[in-house]
Amino acid sequence: MVRVLGVDPGLTRCGVGVVEGVPGRQCKLIGYYVVYTDPDDDISLRLLRLDTELAALVAEHKPQSVAVERVFSQHNVRTVMGTAQASGVAILAGARAGLPVTTYTPSEVKAAVTGSGVADKKQVTGMVTRLLGLDAPPKPADAADALALAICHIWRGGTRARIEAAALAARRGARR
Amino acid sequence: MVRVLGVDPGLTRCGVGVVEGVPGRQCKLIGYYVVYTDPDDDISLRLLRLDTELAALVAEHKPQSVAVERVFSQHNVRTVMGTAQASGVAILAGARAGLPVTTYTPSEVKAAVTGSGVADKKQVTGMVTRLLGLDAPPKPADAADALALAICHIWRGGTRARIEAAALAARRGARR
């Protein structure tokens, strides 16, 4: 059982989702949040607020690991710099808490939860709702994306863990 | 007299320059540094190292204010996301220390120290050397750029301070 805090970085809206689970099984929703910062505020106040809120959520939920969506320069050019700065602050929040931080591309997340790297937002939200056994989809979409990231990390970490376990078993077998 | 810490953000090399002065006069060099992080390290370790080093330099030099170069998406596409993440961490380092943080575009900095917004690196380094009264140019260039940012902030802050003082005097005069 692993508890993961997923972050869909953004300066105006930053989605955070906390999920617990084991690979390939239904996961358990612990909580989800959206951190808002005021576009009229100074960039330094906005990043400080994001840092403070993320540190508080990490302290509250004590995840074993943090997953952050990777930002590309192909994103919306007008907002991409703010999104990249927010992602830097999110990655730092995990690192300062001494946690491993993994970044995933949007297609890796989509593929992990829907089976298709080009799934749309609605499909992702639908699968997140099912995979967490929720009665209604989480809102807003930033929160659903953050939950998808956390699920992606649990499942892919599981894949990695199985590969490592198999490799270890093979080495042990070879030694016998 | 104001002491300013300037940051030329970068993930592999981050320039830091500390300068003291008053607007329009030769400034005093307090120190300059380049924080290096290993491109082979995980992004979370790199941002954590940058955060730790910047916090230590702020604590050591106790500037009244921090100036950070603004990053544009027109920059080198391969490195721009890392540069933007580093700038987020640099802005946050100032904000977490309770300091005002100002961002400047490269052309604002060039115009402030050379009189031309399209000056090249050599001209900027030459002017920084003269304005700080140094015997030799600061090296590497990342450090010179960080020093130019700090000088730019001192001089422009001075302009703003004079405008505000004049406006205040005018209002006081109007009340008499």
mmCIF file of C-alpha atoms in Angstrom:
data_model
loop_
_atom_site.group_PDB
_atom_site.id
_atom_site.type_symbol
_atom_site.label_atom_id
_atom_site.label_comp_id
_atom_site.label_asym_id
_atom_site.label_seq_id
_atom_site.Cartn_x
_atom_site.Cartn_y
_atom_site.Cartn_z
ATOM 1 C CA MET A 1 0.000 0.000 0.000
ATOM 2 C CA VAL A 2 1.458 3.344 -1.011
ATOM 3 C CA ARG A 3 0.132 6.875 -0.517
ATOM 4 C CA VAL A 4 0.893 9.322 -3.346
ATOM 5 C CA LEU A 5 0.308 13.070 -3.627
ATOM 6 C CA GLY A 6 -0.224 14.104 -7.261
ATOM 7 C CA VAL A 7 0.175 17.701 -8.461
ATOM 8 C CA ASP A 8 -1.204 19.180 -11.693
ATOM 9 C CA PRO A 9 0.870 22.386 -11.595
ATOM 10 C CA GLY A 10 -0.613 25.776 -12.384
ATOM 11 C CA LEU A 11 -0.174 29.290 -11.095
ATOM 12 C CA THR A 12 -3.830 30.361 -11.086
ATOM 13 C CA ARG A 13 -5.198 26.877 -10.289
ATOM 14 C CA CYS A 14 -2.996 24.063 -9.010
ATOM 15 C CA GLY A 15 -4.662 20.663 -8.618
ATOM 16 C CA VAL A 16 -3.625 18.342 -5.792
ATOM 17 C CA GLY A 17 -4.865 14.762 -5.313
ATOM 18 C CA VAL A 18 -3.988 12.244 -2.615
ATOM 19 C CA VAL A 19 -4.565 8.546 -3.338
ATOM 20 C CA GLU A 20 -3.648 5.293 -1.622
ATOM 21 C CA GLY A 21 -3.404 1.912 -3.272
ATOM 22 C CA VAL A 22 -1.568 -1.022 -4.788
ATOM 23 C CA PRO A 23 -0.846 -1.577 -8.495
ATOM 24 C CA GLY A 24 -3.711 -2.804 -10.699
ATOM 25 C CA ARG A 25 -6.372 -2.583 -7.986
ATOM 26 C CA GLN A 26 -9.002 0.032 -7.214
ATOM 27 C CA CYS A 27 -7.370 2.920 -5.351
ATOM 28 C CA LYS A 28 -8.652 4.796 -2.320
ATOM 29 C CA LEU A 29 -9.288 8.533 -2.469
ATOM 30 C CA ILE A 30 -7.793 10.363 0.496
ATOM 31 C CA GLY A 31 -8.550 13.906 -0.617
ATOM 32 C CA TYR A 32 -8.334 16.433 -3.407
ATOM 33 C CA TYR A 33 -7.788 20.174 -3.500
ATOM 34 C CA VAL A 34 -7.265 23.105 -5.824
ATOM 35 C CA VAL A 35 -4.862 25.834 -4.702
ATOM 36 C CA TYR A 36 -5.891 29.166 -6.233
ATOM 37 C CA THR A 37 -3.670 32.229 -6.456
ATOM 38 C CA ASP A 38 -4.800 35.681 -7.533
ATOM 39 C CA PRO A 39 -3.537 36.703 -11.018
ATOM 40 C CA ASP A 40 -3.477 40.328 -9.771
ATOM 41 C CA ASP A 41 -0.974 39.462 -7.053
ATOM 42 C CA ASP A 42 2.761 39.735 -7.465
ATOM 43 C CA ILE A 43 4.432 36.542 -8.797
ATOM 44 C CA SER A 44 6.494 36.206 -5.605
ATOM 45 C CA LEU A 45 3.359 36.223 -3.409
ATOM 46 C CA ARG A 46 1.680 33.680 -5.693
ATOM 47 C CA LEU A 47 4.617 31.253 -5.589
ATOM 48 C CA LEU A 48 4.934 31.733 -1.822
ATOM 49 C CA ARG A 49 1.261 30.906 -1.341
ATOM 50 C CA LEU A 50 1.565 27.800 -3.530
ATOM 51 C CA ASP A 51 4.652 26.684 -1.581
ATOM 52 C CA THR A 52 2.915 27.211 1.768
ATOM 53 C CA GLU A 53 -0.239 25.315 0.731
ATOM 54 C CA LEU A 54 1.657 22.392 -0.814
ATOM 55 C CA ALA A 55 3.913 22.082 2.255
ATOM 56 C CA ALA A 56 0.795 22.036 4.462
ATOM 57 C CA LEU A 57 -0.868 19.298 2.345
ATOM 58 C CA VAL A 58 2.309 17.193 2.386
ATOM 59 C CA ALA A 59 2.550 17.601 6.178
ATOM 60 C CA GLU A 60 -1.141 16.740 6.615
ATOM 61 C CA HIS A 61 -1.273 13.657 4.385
ATOM 62 C CA LYS A 62 2.299 12.336 4.785
ATOM 63 C CA PRO A 63 2.526 10.719 1.310
ATOM 64 C CA GLN A 64 5.412 8.324 0.584
ATOM 65 C CA SER A 65 5.934 9.887 -2.786
ATOM 66 C CA VAL A 66 5.002 12.888 -4.966
ATOM 67 C CA ALA A 67 4.049 12.831 -8.682
ATOM 68 C CA VAL A 68 4.091 16.047 -10.743
ATOM 69 C CA GLU A 69 2.943 16.577 -14.326
ATOM 70 C CA ARG A 70 5.786 17.510 -16.670
ATOM 71 C CA VAL A 71 5.383 20.855 -18.429
ATOM 72 C CA PHE A 72 6.248 21.318 -22.102
ATOM 73 C CA SER A 73 7.012 24.466 -24.029
ATOM 74 C CA GLN A 74 4.317 23.394 -26.503
ATOM 75 C CA HIS A 75 1.673 24.226 -23.871
ATOM 76 C CA ASN A 76 -0.258 27.512 -23.948
ATOM 77 C CA VAL A 77 2.518 30.049 -24.559
ATOM 78 C CA ARG A 78 0.824 32.811 -22.561
ATOM 79 C CA THR A 79 0.710 30.759 -19.360
ATOM 80 C CA VAL A 80 3.516 28.234 -19.844
ATOM 81 C CA MET A 81 6.150 30.212 -17.899
ATOM 82 C CA GLY A 82 3.867 30.495 -14.862
ATOM 83 C CA THR A 83 3.016 26.798 -15.123
ATOM 84 C CA ALA A 84 6.718 25.897 -15.300
ATOM 85 C CA GLN A 85 7.492 28.088 -12.266
ATOM 86 C CA ALA A 86 4.606 26.451 -10.374
ATOM 87 C CA SER A 87 5.936 22.994 -11.318
ATOM 88 C CA GLY A 88 9.372 23.975 -9.980
ATOM 89 C CA VAL A 89 7.785 24.987 -6.673
ATOM 90 C CA ALA A 90 5.731 21.749 -6.553
ATOM 91 C CA ILE A 91 8.781 19.539 -7.208
ATOM 92 C CA LEU A 92 10.707 21.505 -4.565
ATOM 93 C CA ALA A 93 7.892 21.050 -2.022
ATOM 94 C CA GLY A 94 8.249 17.262 -2.340
ATOM 95 C CA ALA A 95 12.057 17.377 -2.279
ATOM 96 C CA ARG A 96 12.129 19.628 0.807
ATOM 97 C CA ALA A 97 9.950 17.090 2.627
ATOM 98 C CA GLY A 98 12.557 14.437 1.762
ATOM 99 C CA LEU A 99 10.175 12.595 -0.595
ATOM 100 C CA PRO A 100 10.958 11.018 -3.969
ATOM 101 C CA VAL A 101 9.420 13.117 -6.767
ATOM 102 C CA THR A 102 8.562 11.644 -10.164
ATOM 103 C CA THR A 103 7.373 13.614 -13.187
ATOM 104 C CA TYR A 104 5.044 12.200 -15.846
ATOM 105 C CA THR A 105 4.031 13.525 -19.241
ATOM 106 C CA PRO A 106 0.294 14.074 -19.849
ATOM 107 C CA SER A 107 0.262 11.111 -22.288
ATOM 108 C CA GLU A 108 1.873 8.785 -19.747
ATOM 109 C CA VAL A 109 -0.867 9.696 -17.269
ATOM 110 C CA LYS A 110 -3.652 9.259 -19.839
ATOM 111 C CA ALA A 111 -2.236 5.918 -20.984
ATOM 112 C CA ALA A 112 -1.926 4.671 -17.395
ATOM 113 C CA VAL A 113 -5.531 5.429 -16.413
ATOM 114 C CA THR A 114 -7.437 5.016 -19.721
ATOM 115 C CA GLY A 115 -5.162 2.775 -21.800
ATOM 116 C CA SER A 116 -4.849 5.533 -24.423
ATOM 117 C CA GLY A 117 -2.246 8.311 -24.498
ATOM 118 C CA VAL A 118 -4.608 10.561 -26.462
ATOM 119 C CA ALA A 119 -7.711 10.236 -24.235
ATOM 120 C CA ASP A 120 -9.642 13.470 -23.673
ATOM 121 C CA LYS A 121 -10.330 15.157 -20.327
ATOM 122 C CA LYS A 122 -13.778 13.578 -20.061
ATOM 123 C CA GLN A 123 -12.389 10.046 -20.467
ATOM 124 C CA VAL A 124 -9.682 10.723 -17.879
ATOM 125 C CA THR A 125 -12.229 12.101 -15.385
ATOM 126 C CA GLY A 126 -14.536 9.131 -16.055
ATOM 127 C CA MET A 127 -11.782 6.588 -15.408
ATOM 128 C CA VAL A 128 -10.566 8.424 -12.291
ATOM 129 C CA THR A 129 -14.151 8.329 -10.959
ATOM 130 C CA ARG A 130 -14.347 4.565 -11.593
ATOM 131 C CA LEU A 131 -10.839 3.717 -10.387
ATOM 132 C CA LEU A 132 -11.498 5.504 -7.092
ATOM 133 C CA GLY A 133 -15.031 4.090 -6.795
ATOM 134 C CA LEU A 134 -16.588 7.555 -6.504
ATOM 135 C CA ASP A 135 -20.309 8.315 -6.912
ATOM 136 C CA ALA A 136 -19.652 11.510 -8.864
ATOM 137 C CA PRO A 137 -16.675 12.852 -10.852
ATOM 138 C CA PRO A 138 -14.221 15.020 -8.883
ATOM 139 C CA LYS A 139 -14.416 18.697 -9.796
ATOM 140 C CA PRO A 140 -12.845 20.852 -11.089
ATOM 141 C CA ALA A 141 -10.823 19.117 -13.836
ATOM 142 C CA ASP A 142 -7.502 20.224 -12.268
ATOM 143 C CA ALA A 143 -8.316 17.994 -9.282
ATOM 144 C CA ALA A 144 -9.199 15.024 -11.535
ATOM 145 C CA ASP A 145 -5.873 15.421 -13.377
ATOM 146 C CA ALA A 146 -3.967 15.471 -10.078
ATOM 147 C CA LEU A 147 -5.761 12.285 -8.956
ATOM 148 C CA ALA A 148 -4.962 10.661 -12.328
ATOM 149 C CA LEU A 149 -1.272 11.500 -11.751
ATOM 150 C CA ALA A 150 -1.329 9.855 -8.322
ATOM 151 C CA ILE A 151 -3.040 6.720 -9.716
ATOM 152 C CA CYS A 152 -0.557 6.636 -12.624
ATOM 153 C CA HIS A 153 2.323 6.705 -10.150
ATOM 154 C CA ILE A 154 0.885 3.906 -8.008
ATOM 155 C CA TRP A 155 0.308 1.656 -11.018
ATOM 156 C CA ARG A 156 3.553 2.407 -12.827
ATOM 157 C CA GLY A 157 5.538 2.178 -9.597
ATOM 158 C CA GLY A 158 3.922 -1.212 -9.283
ATOM 159 C CA THR A 159 5.125 -2.206 -12.732
ATOM 160 C CA ARG A 160 8.619 -1.074 -11.848
ATOM 161 C CA ALA A 161 8.445 -2.875 -8.510
ATOM 162 C CA ARG A 162 7.349 -6.115 -10.248
ATOM 163 C CA ILE A 163 10.136 -5.805 -12.825
ATOM 164 C CA GLU A 164 12.681 -5.210 -10.062
ATOM 165 C CA ALA A 165 11.312 -8.124 -8.031
ATOM 166 C CA ALA A 166 11.470 -10.395 -11.110
ATOM 167 C CA ALA A 167 15.041 -9.257 -11.847
ATOM 168 C CA LEU A 168 16.020 -9.884 -8.231
ATOM 169 C CA ALA A 169 14.384 -13.329 -8.265
ATOM 170 C CA ALA A 170 16.200 -14.146 -11.523
ATOM 171 C CA ARG A 171 19.552 -13.116 -10.017
ATOM 172 C CA ARG A 172 18.840 -15.138 -6.898
ATOM 173 C CA GLY A 173 17.841 -18.105 -9.062
ATOM 174 C CA ALA A 174 21.095 -17.782 -11.047
ATOM 175 C CA ARG A 175 23.106 -17.890 -7.830
ATOM 176 C CA ARG A 176 21.578 -21.182 -6.670
ATOM 177 C CA MET B 1 22.172 52.802 0.408
ATOM 178 C CA VAL B 2 20.491 49.566 -0.599
ATOM 179 C CA ARG B 3 21.843 46.023 -0.872
ATOM 180 C CA VAL B 4 20.412 43.904 -3.687
ATOM 181 C CA LEU B 5 20.856 40.227 -4.541
ATOM 182 C CA GLY B 6 20.487 39.621 -8.290
ATOM 183 C CA VAL B 7 19.771 36.180 -9.758
ATOM 184 C CA ASP B 8 20.307 35.098 -13.369
ATOM 185 C CA PRO B 9 18.296 31.880 -13.141
ATOM 186 C CA GLY B 10 19.494 28.629 -14.638
ATOM 187 C CA LEU B 11 19.327 24.970 -13.707
ATOM 188 C CA THR B 12 22.874 23.963 -14.704
ATOM 189 C CA ARG B 13 24.434 27.356 -13.858
ATOM 190 C CA CYS B 14 22.627 29.977 -11.773
ATOM 191 C CA GLY B 15 24.386 33.339 -11.407
ATOM 192 C CA VAL B 16 24.086 35.301 -8.167
ATOM 193 C CA GLY B 17 25.443 38.813 -7.585
ATOM 194 C CA VAL B 18 25.271 40.987 -4.478
ATOM 195 C CA VAL B 19 25.713 44.742 -4.881
ATOM 196 C CA GLU B 20 25.288 47.771 -2.643
ATOM 197 C CA GLY B 21 24.697 51.316 -3.822
ATOM 198 C CA VAL B 22 22.616 54.375 -4.472
ATOM 199 C CA PRO B 23 21.032 55.322 -7.827
ATOM 200 C CA GLY B 24 23.282 56.849 -10.478
ATOM 201 C CA ARG B 25 26.519 56.349 -8.526
ATOM 202 C CA GLN B 26 29.237 53.701 -8.714
ATOM 203 C CA CYS B 27 28.042 50.600 -6.854
ATOM 204 C CA LYS B 28 29.985 48.407 -4.443
ATOM 205 C CA LEU B 29 30.534 44.719 -5.167
ATOM 206 C CA ILE B 30 29.747 42.534 -2.156
ATOM 207 C CA GLY B 31 30.153 39.159 -3.839
ATOM 208 C CA TYR B 32 29.247 36.962 -6.769
ATOM 209 C CA TYR B 33 28.644 33.259 -7.155
ATOM 210 C CA VAL B 34 27.556 30.611 -9.610
ATOM 211 C CA VAL B 35 25.454 27.734 -8.273
ATOM 212 C CA TYR B 36 26.044 24.613 -10.369
ATOM 213 C CA THR B 37 23.784 21.575 -10.404
ATOM 214 C CA ASP B 38 24.567 18.282 -12.100
ATOM 215 C CA PRO B 39 22.509 17.649 -15.288
ATOM 216 C CA ASP B 40 22.679 13.913 -14.489
ATOM 217 C CA ASP B 41 20.907 14.427 -11.161
ATOM 218 C CA ASP B 42 17.185 14.147 -10.707
ATOM 219 C CA ILE B 43 15.299 17.435 -11.242
ATOM 220 C CA SER B 44 14.055 17.383 -7.628
ATOM 221 C CA LEU B 45 17.618 17.152 -6.259
ATOM 222 C CA ARG B 46 18.749 19.964 -8.569
ATOM 223 C CA LEU B 47 15.955 22.319 -7.490
ATOM 224 C CA LEU B 48 16.536 21.409 -3.834
ATOM 225 C CA ARG B 49 20.246 22.215 -4.148
ATOM 226 C CA LEU B 50 19.462 25.552 -5.833
ATOM 227 C CA ASP B 51 16.937 26.397 -3.093
ATOM 228 C CA THR B 52 19.420 25.511 -0.331
ATOM 229 C CA GLU B 53 22.262 27.558 -1.872
ATOM 230 C CA LEU B 54 20.090 30.614 -2.573
ATOM 231 C CA ALA B 55 18.631 30.535 0.962
ATOM 232 C CA ALA B 56 22.187 30.371 2.355
ATOM 233 C CA LEU B 57 23.341 33.352 0.233
ATOM 234 C CA VAL B 58 20.283 35.398 1.268
ATOM 235 C CA ALA B 59 20.949 34.545 4.946
ATOM 236 C CA GLU B 60 24.650 35.413 4.594
ATOM 237 C CA HIS B 61 24.287 38.732 2.755
ATOM 238 C CA LYS B 62 20.953 39.962 4.139
ATOM 239 C CA PRO B 63 19.917 41.947 1.037
ATOM 240 C CA GLN B 64 16.979 44.376 1.294
ATOM 241 C CA SER B 65 15.649 43.194 -2.018
ATOM 242 C CA VAL B 66 15.988 40.495 -4.691
ATOM 243 C CA ALA B 67 16.026 40.990 -8.490
ATOM 244 C CA VAL B 68 15.454 38.025 -10.838
ATOM 245 C CA GLU B 69 15.715 37.919 -14.632
ATOM 246 C CA ARG B 70 12.378 37.249 -16.318
ATOM 247 C CA VAL B 71 12.296 34.120 -18.510
ATOM 248 C CA PHE B 72 10.571 34.071 -21.886
ATOM 249 C CA SER B 73 9.319 31.152 -23.914
ATOM 250 C CA GLN B 74 11.346 32.543 -26.847
ATOM 251 C CA HIS B 75 14.536 31.455 -25.029
ATOM 252 C CA ASN B 76 16.358 28.229 -25.931
ATOM 253 C CA VAL B 77 13.479 25.721 -26.143
ATOM 254 C CA ARG B 78 15.584 22.792 -24.949
ATOM 255 C CA THR B 79 16.466 24.467 -21.653
ATOM 256 C CA VAL B 80 13.638 26.988 -21.149
ATOM 257 C CA MET B 81 11.536 24.769 -18.860
ATOM 258 C CA GLY B 82 14.473 24.150 -16.527
ATOM 259 C CA THR B 83 15.295 27.868 -16.555
ATOM 260 C CA ALA B 84 11.668 28.729 -15.727
ATOM 261 C CA GLN B 85 11.617 26.188 -12.878
ATOM 262 C CA ALA B 86 14.889 27.636 -11.545
ATOM 263 C CA SER B 87 13.423 31.161 -11.750
ATOM 264 C CA GLY B 88 10.397 29.995 -9.744
ATOM 265 C CA VAL B 89 12.712 28.620 -7.065
ATOM 266 C CA ALA B 90 14.788 31.856 -7.055
ATOM 267 C CA ILE B 91 11.699 34.075 -6.705
ATOM 268 C CA LEU B 92 10.434 31.800 -3.926
ATOM 269 C CA ALA B 93 13.779 32.009 -2.093
ATOM 270 C CA GLY B 94 13.396 35.795 -1.883
ATOM 271 C CA ALA B 95 9.717 35.619 -0.922
ATOM 272 C CA ARG B 96 10.350 33.016 1.801
ATOM 273 C CA ALA B 97 12.916 35.366 3.348
ATOM 274 C CA GLY B 98 10.229 38.067 3.431
ATOM 275 C CA LEU B 99 12.008 40.198 0.803
ATOM 276 C CA PRO B 100 10.463 42.137 -2.085
ATOM 277 C CA VAL B 101 11.270 40.412 -5.397
ATOM 278 C CA THR B 102 11.330 42.281 -8.709
ATOM 279 C CA THR B 103 11.723 40.685 -12.140
ATOM 280 C CA TYR B 104 13.378 42.429 -15.098
ATOM 281 C CA THR B 105 13.548 41.507 -18.756
ATOM 282 C CA PRO B 106 17.016 41.100 -20.309
ATOM 283 C CA SER B 107 16.490 44.314 -22.315
ATOM 284 C CA GLU B 108 15.576 46.309 -19.203
ATOM 285 C CA VAL B 109 18.817 45.159 -17.582
ATOM 286 C CA LYS B 110 20.901 45.912 -20.683
ATOM 287 C CA ALA B 111 19.318 49.360 -21.056
ATOM 288 C CA ALA B 112 19.881 50.177 -17.381
ATOM 289 C CA VAL B 113 23.602 49.367 -17.376
ATOM 290 C CA THR B 114 24.674 50.182 -20.964
ATOM 291 C CA GLY B 115 22.019 52.618 -22.180
ATOM 292 C CA SER B 116 21.031 50.169 -24.955
ATOM 293 C CA GLY B 117 18.449 47.370 -24.721
ATOM 294 C CA VAL B 118 20.255 45.412 -27.444
ATOM 295 C CA ALA B 119 23.785 45.536 -25.989
ATOM 296 C CA ASP B 120 25.753 42.290 -26.283
ATOM 297 C CA LYS B 121 27.188 40.218 -23.408
ATOM 298 C CA LYS B 122 30.624 41.819 -23.797
ATOM 299 C CA GLN B 123 29.231 45.345 -23.448
ATOM 300 C CA VAL B 124 27.206 44.332 -20.383
ATOM 301 C CA THR B 125 30.245 42.714 -18.746
ATOM 302 C CA GLY B 126 32.367 45.777 -19.598
ATOM 303 C CA MET B 127 29.874 48.174 -18.020
ATOM 304 C CA VAL B 128 29.423 45.976 -14.926
ATOM 305 C CA THR B 129 33.230 45.981 -14.498
ATOM 306 C CA ARG B 130 33.330 49.807 -14.728
ATOM 307 C CA LEU B 131 30.222 50.450 -12.627
ATOM 308 C CA LEU B 132 31.604 48.299 -9.812
ATOM 309 C CA GLY B 133 35.129 49.712 -10.202
ATOM 310 C CA LEU B 134 36.673 46.258 -10.697
ATOM 311 C CA ASP B 135 40.175 45.598 -12.074
ATOM 312 C CA ALA B 136 39.014 42.634 -14.151
ATOM 313 C CA PRO B 137 35.643 41.491 -15.513
ATOM 314 C CA PRO B 138 33.688 39.077 -13.285
ATOM 315 C CA LYS B 139 33.620 35.522 -14.637
ATOM 316 C CA PRO B 140 31.755 33.503 -15.759
ATOM 317 C CA ALA B 141 29.180 35.533 -17.708
ATOM 318 C CA ASP B 142 26.289 34.219 -15.562
ATOM 319 C CA ALA B 143 27.813 36.097 -12.613
ATOM 320 C CA ALA B 144 28.182 39.311 -14.654
ATOM 321 C CA ASP B 145 24.517 39.084 -15.671
ATOM 322 C CA ALA B 146 23.439 38.640 -12.046
ATOM 323 C CA LEU B 147 25.501 41.691 -11.032
ATOM 324 C CA ALA B 148 23.941 43.692 -13.898
ATOM 325 C CA LEU B 149 20.478 42.744 -12.555
ATOM 326 C CA ALA B 150 21.363 43.976 -9.079
ATOM 327 C CA ILE B 151 22.750 47.275 -10.473
ATOM 328 C CA CYS B 152 19.647 47.650 -12.672
ATOM 329 C CA HIS B 153 17.426 47.256 -9.609
ATOM 330 C CA ILE B 154 19.371 49.810 -7.556
ATOM 331 C CA TRP B 155 19.263 52.414 -10.322
ATOM 332 C CA ARG B 156 15.664 51.835 -11.375
ATOM 333 C CA GLY B 157 14.508 51.659 -7.770
ATOM 334 C CA GLY B 158 16.198 55.017 -7.429
ATOM 335 C CA THR B 159 14.223 56.423 -10.351
ATOM 336 C CA ARG B 160 11.011 55.154 -8.813
ATOM 337 C CA ALA B 161 11.998 56.520 -5.410
ATOM 338 C CA ARG B 162 12.699 59.990 -6.932
ATOM 339 C CA ILE B 163 9.360 59.970 -8.808
ATOM 340 C CA GLU B 164 7.526 58.964 -5.635
ATOM 341 C CA ALA B 165 9.366 61.626 -3.610
ATOM 342 C CA ALA B 166 8.529 64.256 -6.235
ATOM 343 C CA ALA B 167 4.872 63.196 -6.281
ATOM 344 C CA LEU B 168 4.758 63.313 -2.483
ATOM 345 C CA ALA B 169 6.378 66.765 -2.457
ATOM 346 C CA ALA B 170 3.865 67.963 -5.075
ATOM 347 C CA ARG B 171 0.932 66.707 -2.989
ATOM 348 C CA ARG B 172 2.375 68.325 0.126
ATOM 349 C CA GLY B 173 2.899 71.565 -1.798
ATOM 350 C CA ALA B 174 -0.704 71.439 -3.035
ATOM 351 C CA ARG B 175 -1.944 71.127 0.542
ATOM 352 C CA ARG B 176 -0.139 74.257 1.742
#
